[in-house]
Amino acid sequence: MSTSAAAENQPFSIAIHGGAGTISKAKLTEAQQQAYRDKLKQAVDAGYKVLEKGGDSLTAVTTAINILEDSPLFNAGKGAVYTYDGLHEMDASIMDGRTLNAGAVAGVKHIKNPINLARAVMDKSPHVMLSGQGAEEFALSQDFSLVPVSYFDTDSRYQQLIDAKAKLKQAESESGGKPDYQASVDYLDLDYKFGTVGAVALDKQGNLAAGTSTGGMTVKRFGRIGDSPVIGAGTYAENQVCAVSATGHGEYFIRYHVAGDICAKVKYQQKSILQAADEVINQRLITAGGTGGVIAIDQRGNIATPFNTEGMYRATRKGGEQAKILIWQDK
């Protein structure tokens, strides 16, 4: 069988997510639900088209994530949440399952599409992770254009910042007026703590890839970095095993090595992607108090999208099939 014929018979598929959290059906109007579903469909279809034409999984992942980063609906790129100081600090990572190469950026403030800079770190530098000003200096060396911080400003996210600060003050008041950052963060609802976009894909050449991009946690301070740019925590991909992108309370995903743990169960325990992802998200992680979810794909194109929160924006599409767009467990 020729290489091209083998590629045509190779299964291919893609999955994306737009974050997990307390996504209440009562709080989302029909119009808002449709807006999320439309954008998810646009993103998953764009990535699928790359794969359908024989394109590589890395390009499919970045293509899908760019659409989500450019939308104010999601906590990444344009829709990034505000830090405590009223700014935006974004993180992203990408991993190539074929080579195990990876690239990541953390705490960038002027990068329109952080996933693209993460890809450049992987492809154009000897490093895996760059942060802050240094990451942006590297971006300029690679002919990226920096955007003003105001590009990421949105009214809805600013209102979230105001609400979150009010909750922090309430928490401090209830604790005797002493500022306690850890206790205050614990006081916040899940929706302030996380929101991320990501994609995983298997191409016709059998190559897996994963990518994740986020604005982080509302009112985060002290240069806090979550799991999204951490290889093995928020992102992981290895050919013949699986690819994973996570969304959730990042500190737990780092501590429990979530993305890497799922792939290890597939690789060393021969568990299915469905079983491995479910065990990590709905047993190990939730028992520890960690909330969130993942999208995961194996070498045969099977997809798992478990989450232990009320909802998770997600979409999947397998070769020859139509896209499936979901928000809650049942639809």
Coordinates of C-alpha atoms in Angstrom, one line a residue:
M1 CA 0.0 0.0 0.0
S2 CA 1.3 3.4 -0.9
T3 CA 2.0 6.1 1.7
S4 CA -0.9 8.2 0.3
A5 CA -3.3 5.3 0.3
A6 CA -2.3 4.5 3.9
A7 CA -2.9 8.1 4.9
E8 CA -6.4 8.0 3.3
N9 CA -7.3 4.9 5.4
Q10 CA -5.9 6.4 8.6
P11 CA -8.6 7.7 11.0
F12 CA -8.4 11.3 11.8
S13 CA -10.3 13.5 14.3
I14 CA -10.3 16.6 16.5
A15 CA -11.7 17.8 19.7
I16 CA -11.8 21.3 21.2
H17 CA -12.9 22.8 24.5
G18 CA -13.8 26.3 25.6
G19 CA -13.5 25.9 29.3
A20 CA -15.3 24.1 32.2
G21 CA -17.1 25.5 35.1
T22 CA -20.5 26.3 36.7
I23 CA -22.1 26.8 33.3
S24 CA -25.7 27.0 34.5
K25 CA -28.5 26.4 32.0
A26 CA -30.6 29.0 33.9
K27 CA -28.0 31.7 33.4
L28 CA -27.4 31.1 29.7
T29 CA -30.1 32.5 27.4
E30 CA -30.9 30.7 24.2
A31 CA -29.1 33.4 22.2
Q32 CA -26.0 33.0 24.4
Q33 CA -26.0 29.2 24.1
Q34 CA -26.3 29.6 20.3
A35 CA -23.4 32.0 20.2
Y36 CA -21.2 29.5 22.1
R37 CA -22.3 26.6 19.9
D38 CA -21.7 28.6 16.7
K39 CA -18.2 29.6 17.7
L40 CA -17.3 26.1 18.8
K41 CA -18.6 24.7 15.6
Q42 CA -16.7 27.2 13.6
A43 CA -13.5 26.3 15.4
V44 CA -13.8 22.5 15.3
D45 CA -14.8 22.6 11.6
A46 CA -11.8 24.8 10.7
G47 CA -9.5 22.4 12.4
Y48 CA -11.2 19.4 10.8
K49 CA -10.8 20.9 7.3
V50 CA -7.0 21.1 7.9
L51 CA -7.0 17.4 8.7
E52 CA -9.4 16.4 5.9
K53 CA -7.1 17.9 3.4
G54 CA -4.1 16.0 4.8
G55 CA -2.8 18.8 6.9
D56 CA -0.9 18.1 10.1
S57 CA -2.3 17.9 13.6
L58 CA -0.3 20.8 14.9
T59 CA -1.8 23.1 12.3
A60 CA -5.3 21.8 13.0
V61 CA -4.8 22.5 16.7
T62 CA -3.5 26.1 16.2
T63 CA -6.2 26.8 13.6
A64 CA -9.0 25.8 15.9
I65 CA -7.5 27.6 19.0
N66 CA -6.9 30.8 17.0
I67 CA -10.7 31.1 16.4
L68 CA -11.4 30.7 20.1
E69 CA -8.7 33.1 21.1
D70 CA -10.1 35.7 18.7
S71 CA -13.6 35.4 20.3
P72 CA -14.5 37.4 23.5
L73 CA -16.7 34.5 24.5
F74 CA -13.7 32.5 25.9
N75 CA -11.0 33.1 28.5
A76 CA -8.1 33.2 26.1
G77 CA -6.8 35.9 23.8
K78 CA -9.4 38.5 23.2
G79 CA -11.7 37.2 26.0
A80 CA -8.9 36.9 28.6
V81 CA -9.9 37.8 32.2
Y82 CA -8.4 40.6 34.3
T83 CA -5.7 40.2 36.8
Y84 CA -6.0 41.9 40.3
D85 CA -4.2 44.9 38.9
G86 CA -6.6 45.2 35.9
L87 CA -4.3 43.8 33.3
H88 CA -4.2 40.6 31.3
E89 CA -1.6 37.9 31.6
M90 CA -1.9 34.9 29.2
D91 CA -0.4 31.5 29.0
A92 CA -0.3 28.8 26.3
S93 CA 1.4 25.6 25.3
I94 CA 1.5 23.2 22.4
M95 CA 3.0 19.7 22.0
D96 CA 4.0 17.6 19.0
G97 CA 3.2 13.9 19.7
R98 CA 5.5 12.8 16.9
T99 CA 8.7 14.3 18.3
L100 CA 7.7 15.1 21.9
N101 CA 8.8 18.7 21.2
A102 CA 6.8 21.3 23.0
G103 CA 6.6 25.1 23.4
A104 CA 5.0 27.3 26.0
V105 CA 4.6 30.9 27.0
A106 CA 3.5 32.3 30.4
G107 CA 2.5 35.8 31.5
V108 CA 2.4 37.4 28.1
K109 CA 0.5 40.7 27.9
H110 CA 0.7 41.9 24.3
I111 CA 0.4 38.7 22.2
K112 CA -2.9 38.5 20.2
N113 CA -2.7 34.7 19.8
P114 CA -0.5 33.2 22.5
I115 CA -0.8 29.6 21.0
N116 CA 1.1 30.9 17.9
L117 CA 3.9 32.2 20.1
A118 CA 4.0 28.8 21.9
R119 CA 4.3 27.1 18.5
A120 CA 7.2 29.5 17.6
V121 CA 9.0 28.7 20.9
M122 CA 8.7 25.0 20.0
D123 CA 9.8 25.4 16.3
K124 CA 12.2 28.3 16.4
S125 CA 14.0 28.1 19.8
P126 CA 16.0 25.6 21.8
H127 CA 13.6 26.1 24.8
V128 CA 10.3 24.8 25.9
M129 CA 8.9 27.7 28.0
L130 CA 9.4 31.4 27.9
S131 CA 7.8 34.0 30.2
G132 CA 6.7 37.6 30.4
Q133 CA 8.9 40.2 28.8
G134 CA 11.4 37.7 27.6
A135 CA 8.7 35.8 25.7
E136 CA 7.6 39.1 24.1
E137 CA 11.2 39.9 23.1
F138 CA 11.4 36.5 21.5
A139 CA 8.1 37.3 19.7
L140 CA 9.6 40.4 18.2
S141 CA 12.6 38.5 17.0
Q142 CA 10.1 36.2 15.2
D143 CA 8.3 39.1 13.6
F144 CA 5.2 38.9 15.8
S145 CA 3.3 42.2 16.2
L146 CA 2.6 43.2 19.7
V147 CA -0.9 44.5 20.4
P148 CA -1.9 47.1 23.1
V149 CA -3.2 45.8 26.4
S150 CA -6.5 47.5 25.6
Y151 CA -7.1 44.9 22.8
F152 CA -8.0 42.4 25.4
D153 CA -10.4 44.6 27.3
T154 CA -14.1 43.5 27.4
D155 CA -17.0 44.8 29.4
S156 CA -18.1 41.4 30.6
R157 CA -14.7 40.5 31.9
Y158 CA -14.2 43.8 33.6
Q159 CA -17.5 43.3 35.4
Q160 CA -16.2 39.9 36.5
L161 CA -13.2 41.7 37.9
I162 CA -15.4 44.2 39.9
D163 CA -17.5 41.3 41.2
A164 CA -14.5 39.2 42.2
K165 CA -12.9 42.1 44.0
A166 CA -16.1 42.7 45.9
K167 CA -16.2 39.0 46.9
L168 CA -12.6 39.2 48.1
K169 CA -13.4 42.2 50.3
Q170 CA -16.3 40.3 51.7
A171 CA -14.1 37.4 52.5
E172 CA -11.6 39.6 54.2
S173 CA -14.3 41.3 56.2
E174 CA -15.6 37.9 57.4
S175 CA -12.1 36.9 58.4
G176 CA -11.7 40.0 60.6
G177 CA -10.4 42.3 58.0
K178 CA -7.0 40.7 57.6
P179 CA -6.1 40.2 53.9
D180 CA -5.5 36.6 53.2
Y181 CA -4.9 36.0 49.5
Q182 CA -5.2 32.2 49.7
A183 CA -8.4 32.2 51.7
S184 CA -9.9 34.9 49.5
V185 CA -9.2 32.9 46.3
D186 CA -10.8 29.8 47.9
Y187 CA -13.8 32.0 48.5
L188 CA -14.4 32.7 44.8
D189 CA -16.8 30.8 42.7
L190 CA -15.4 28.3 40.1
D191 CA -16.1 30.7 37.2
Y192 CA -13.5 33.1 38.5
K193 CA -10.9 30.5 38.9
F194 CA -10.6 29.0 35.5
G195 CA -11.6 29.1 31.8
T196 CA -9.4 27.9 29.0
V197 CA -9.5 26.9 25.4
G198 CA -7.7 23.9 23.9
A199 CA -7.6 21.4 21.0
V200 CA -6.3 17.9 20.4
A201 CA -6.0 16.3 17.0
L202 CA -5.0 13.1 15.2
D203 CA -4.0 13.6 11.5
K204 CA -4.0 11.2 8.6
Q205 CA -0.3 10.5 9.1
G206 CA -1.1 9.2 12.6
N207 CA 0.4 12.2 14.4
L208 CA -1.1 13.5 17.6
A209 CA -0.9 17.1 18.9
A210 CA -2.4 19.1 21.8
G211 CA -2.6 22.8 22.6
T212 CA -4.0 24.9 25.3
S213 CA -4.4 28.7 25.7
T214 CA -5.8 30.7 28.7
G215 CA -6.2 34.1 30.3
G216 CA -5.8 32.4 33.7
M217 CA -7.7 33.2 36.9
T218 CA -9.7 36.3 37.5
V219 CA -7.9 38.6 40.0
K220 CA -4.8 36.5 39.9
R221 CA -1.7 38.2 41.6
F222 CA 2.0 37.8 41.9
G223 CA 2.5 36.5 38.4
R224 CA 0.4 33.4 39.1
I225 CA 0.7 30.7 36.4
G226 CA -1.7 27.8 36.1
D227 CA -1.5 24.4 34.3
S228 CA -2.1 25.6 30.8
P229 CA 1.5 26.2 29.8
V230 CA 2.9 23.3 31.9
I231 CA 3.7 20.2 29.8
G232 CA 2.2 17.2 31.4
A233 CA -0.3 19.1 33.5
G234 CA -2.4 21.1 31.1
T235 CA -1.1 19.8 27.8
Y236 CA 0.5 16.5 26.6
A237 CA 0.8 14.5 23.4
E238 CA 2.6 11.4 22.4
N239 CA 2.1 9.4 19.2
Q240 CA 0.6 5.9 19.6
V241 CA -0.6 6.9 23.0
C242 CA -2.8 10.0 23.4
A243 CA -3.1 13.8 23.3
V244 CA -4.8 15.8 26.1
S245 CA -5.8 19.4 26.8
A246 CA -7.1 20.4 30.2
T247 CA -9.3 23.1 31.7
G248 CA -9.8 23.5 35.4
H249 CA -8.4 24.7 38.7
G250 CA -4.8 24.8 37.5
E251 CA -3.1 24.3 40.8
Y252 CA -4.7 20.8 41.1
F253 CA -3.9 19.9 37.5
I254 CA -0.2 20.7 38.1
R255 CA -0.1 18.8 41.4
Y256 CA -1.7 15.7 39.9
H257 CA 0.0 15.8 36.5
V258 CA -3.3 15.4 34.9
A259 CA -2.6 15.3 31.2
G260 CA 0.5 13.1 31.6
D261 CA -1.3 10.8 34.0
I262 CA -4.0 10.1 31.5
C263 CA -1.5 9.2 28.8
A264 CA 0.5 7.1 31.3
K265 CA -2.6 5.0 32.0
V266 CA -3.1 4.5 28.3
K267 CA 0.5 3.7 27.7
Y268 CA 1.5 1.5 30.6
Q269 CA -1.9 0.1 31.8
Q270 CA -3.4 -0.4 28.3
K271 CA -6.5 1.4 29.4
S272 CA -8.8 3.0 26.9
I273 CA -8.8 6.7 26.5
L274 CA -12.3 6.8 27.9
Q275 CA -11.4 4.9 31.0
A276 CA -8.1 6.6 31.6
A277 CA -9.5 10.1 31.3
D278 CA -12.6 9.2 33.4
E279 CA -10.4 7.8 36.2
V280 CA -8.2 10.8 36.5
I281 CA -11.0 13.5 36.2
N282 CA -13.9 11.8 38.0
Q283 CA -12.0 9.7 40.6
R284 CA -8.5 10.8 41.4
L285 CA -8.8 14.6 40.8
I286 CA -12.3 15.1 42.2
T287 CA -11.3 13.2 45.4
A288 CA -8.5 15.6 45.9
G289 CA -10.9 18.6 45.5
G290 CA -9.8 19.4 41.9
T291 CA -12.4 20.6 39.5
G292 CA -12.4 20.8 35.7
G293 CA -12.2 18.5 32.7
V294 CA -10.2 17.4 29.7
I295 CA -10.4 16.6 26.0
A296 CA -8.4 13.6 25.0
I297 CA -7.8 11.6 21.9
D298 CA -6.0 8.3 21.2
Q299 CA -4.0 6.9 18.2
R300 CA -7.2 5.5 16.7
G301 CA -9.1 8.8 16.9
N302 CA -11.3 7.8 19.9
I303 CA -12.2 10.9 21.9
A304 CA -13.0 11.4 25.6
T305 CA -14.3 14.6 27.1
P306 CA -14.9 14.0 30.9
F307 CA -15.5 16.8 33.3
N308 CA -16.6 17.0 36.9
T309 CA -18.2 20.5 36.8
E310 CA -21.7 21.5 35.8
G311 CA -20.6 22.0 32.2
M312 CA -17.8 22.2 29.7
Y313 CA -17.9 23.9 26.3
R314 CA -16.6 21.3 23.8
A315 CA -16.9 20.1 20.3
T316 CA -15.7 16.9 18.5
R317 CA -15.5 15.8 14.9
K318 CA -14.3 12.5 13.5
G319 CA -13.3 11.7 9.9
G320 CA -16.4 11.4 7.7
E321 CA -18.8 12.6 10.5
Q322 CA -20.5 15.8 11.4
A323 CA -19.4 17.9 14.3
K324 CA -20.9 17.3 17.8
I325 CA -21.3 20.5 19.9
L326 CA -21.9 20.0 23.6
I327 CA -22.1 22.2 26.8
W328 CA -23.6 19.9 29.5
Q329 CA -23.4 16.2 30.1
D330 CA -26.4 15.5 27.9
K331 CA -26.2 18.1 25.2

